[in-house]
Coordinates of C-alpha atoms in Angstrom, one line a residue:
A169 CA 87.4 239.2 39.6
G170 CA 90.9 240.3 39.0
K171 CA 93.0 240.1 35.9
R172 CA 94.3 236.5 36.4
V173 CA 90.8 235.1 37.1
K174 CA 89.4 236.8 34.0
Q175 CA 92.3 235.6 31.8
E176 CA 91.6 232.0 32.9
I177 CA 87.9 232.3 32.4
Y178 CA 88.4 233.6 28.8
A179 CA 90.8 230.7 28.2
L180 CA 88.2 228.2 29.4
L181 CA 85.6 229.7 27.1
D182 CA 87.9 229.2 24.1
A183 CA 88.1 225.4 24.7
P184 CA 85.3 224.4 27.1
T185 CA 85.2 220.8 28.2
P186 CA 83.6 219.5 31.3
E187 CA 86.9 218.1 32.6
K188 CA 88.7 221.5 32.1
L189 CA 85.9 223.4 33.8
R190 CA 85.7 221.0 36.7
T191 CA 89.5 221.1 37.2
W192 CA 89.5 224.9 37.1
L193 CA 86.6 225.2 39.6
E194 CA 88.3 222.8 42.0
T195 CA 91.8 224.2 41.9
G196 CA 92.4 226.8 39.2
Y197 CA 90.0 229.5 40.5
R198 CA 91.5 229.4 44.0
L199 CA 95.1 229.8 42.7
A200 CA 94.1 232.5 40.2
Q201 CA 92.2 234.4 42.9
A202 CA 95.2 234.1 45.2
E203 CA 97.5 235.7 42.6
D204 CA 95.0 238.6 42.1
D205 CA 94.8 239.0 45.9
R206 CA 98.6 239.1 46.2
V207 CA 98.6 241.9 43.7
A208 CA 95.9 243.8 45.6
V209 CA 98.0 243.5 48.8
A210 CA 101.1 244.7 47.0
R211 CA 99.1 247.7 45.8
I212 CA 98.2 248.5 49.4
L213 CA 101.9 248.2 50.4
A214 CA 102.8 250.7 47.6
D215 CA 100.6 253.4 49.2
P216 CA 103.0 255.6 51.1
D217 CA 100.1 257.0 53.2
I218 CA 99.0 253.8 54.9
S219 CA 99.4 253.4 58.7
D220 CA 102.3 251.5 60.2
A221 CA 99.8 248.9 61.5
L222 CA 98.3 248.3 58.1
R223 CA 101.7 248.1 56.5
A224 CA 102.8 245.5 59.1
A225 CA 99.7 243.4 58.6
A226 CA 100.0 243.6 54.8
E227 CA 103.7 242.6 54.9
E228 CA 102.8 239.6 57.1
V229 CA 100.0 238.3 54.9
I230 CA 101.5 238.9 51.4
D231 CA 103.2 235.5 51.5
G232 CA 100.2 233.8 53.2
T233 CA 97.7 231.2 52.0
P234 CA 95.0 232.0 49.6
E235 CA 92.5 232.0 52.5
E236 CA 94.7 234.4 54.6
L237 CA 95.0 236.8 51.6
R238 CA 91.2 236.8 51.0
Y239 CA 90.4 237.3 54.7
F240 CA 92.8 240.3 54.9
L241 CA 91.4 242.0 51.8
E242 CA 87.7 241.4 52.8
T243 CA 88.0 242.0 56.6
G244 CA 91.4 242.2 58.2
R245 CA 92.6 245.4 56.6
Y246 CA 89.6 247.2 58.1
E247 CA 90.2 245.7 61.5
V248 CA 93.8 246.8 61.7
D249 CA 93.3 250.5 62.4
E250 CA 90.3 250.1 64.7

């Protein structure tokens, strides 16, 4: 889990209610993970030594959906340079 996900989990632990937990699991986690993933893609882009293909793929996905970001980080970035 990234920084944003951890922050939100700690906030939930401070004031746990079934409603807050349910809401966070349904929507909050996805959005927090997307923010963490966007930061991870930005870090990839900050590396001056990445290939042109990886840079193009990262630039294309950085404004994508949470699902696109997650796919890129888990799988797509490794497929780019094959």
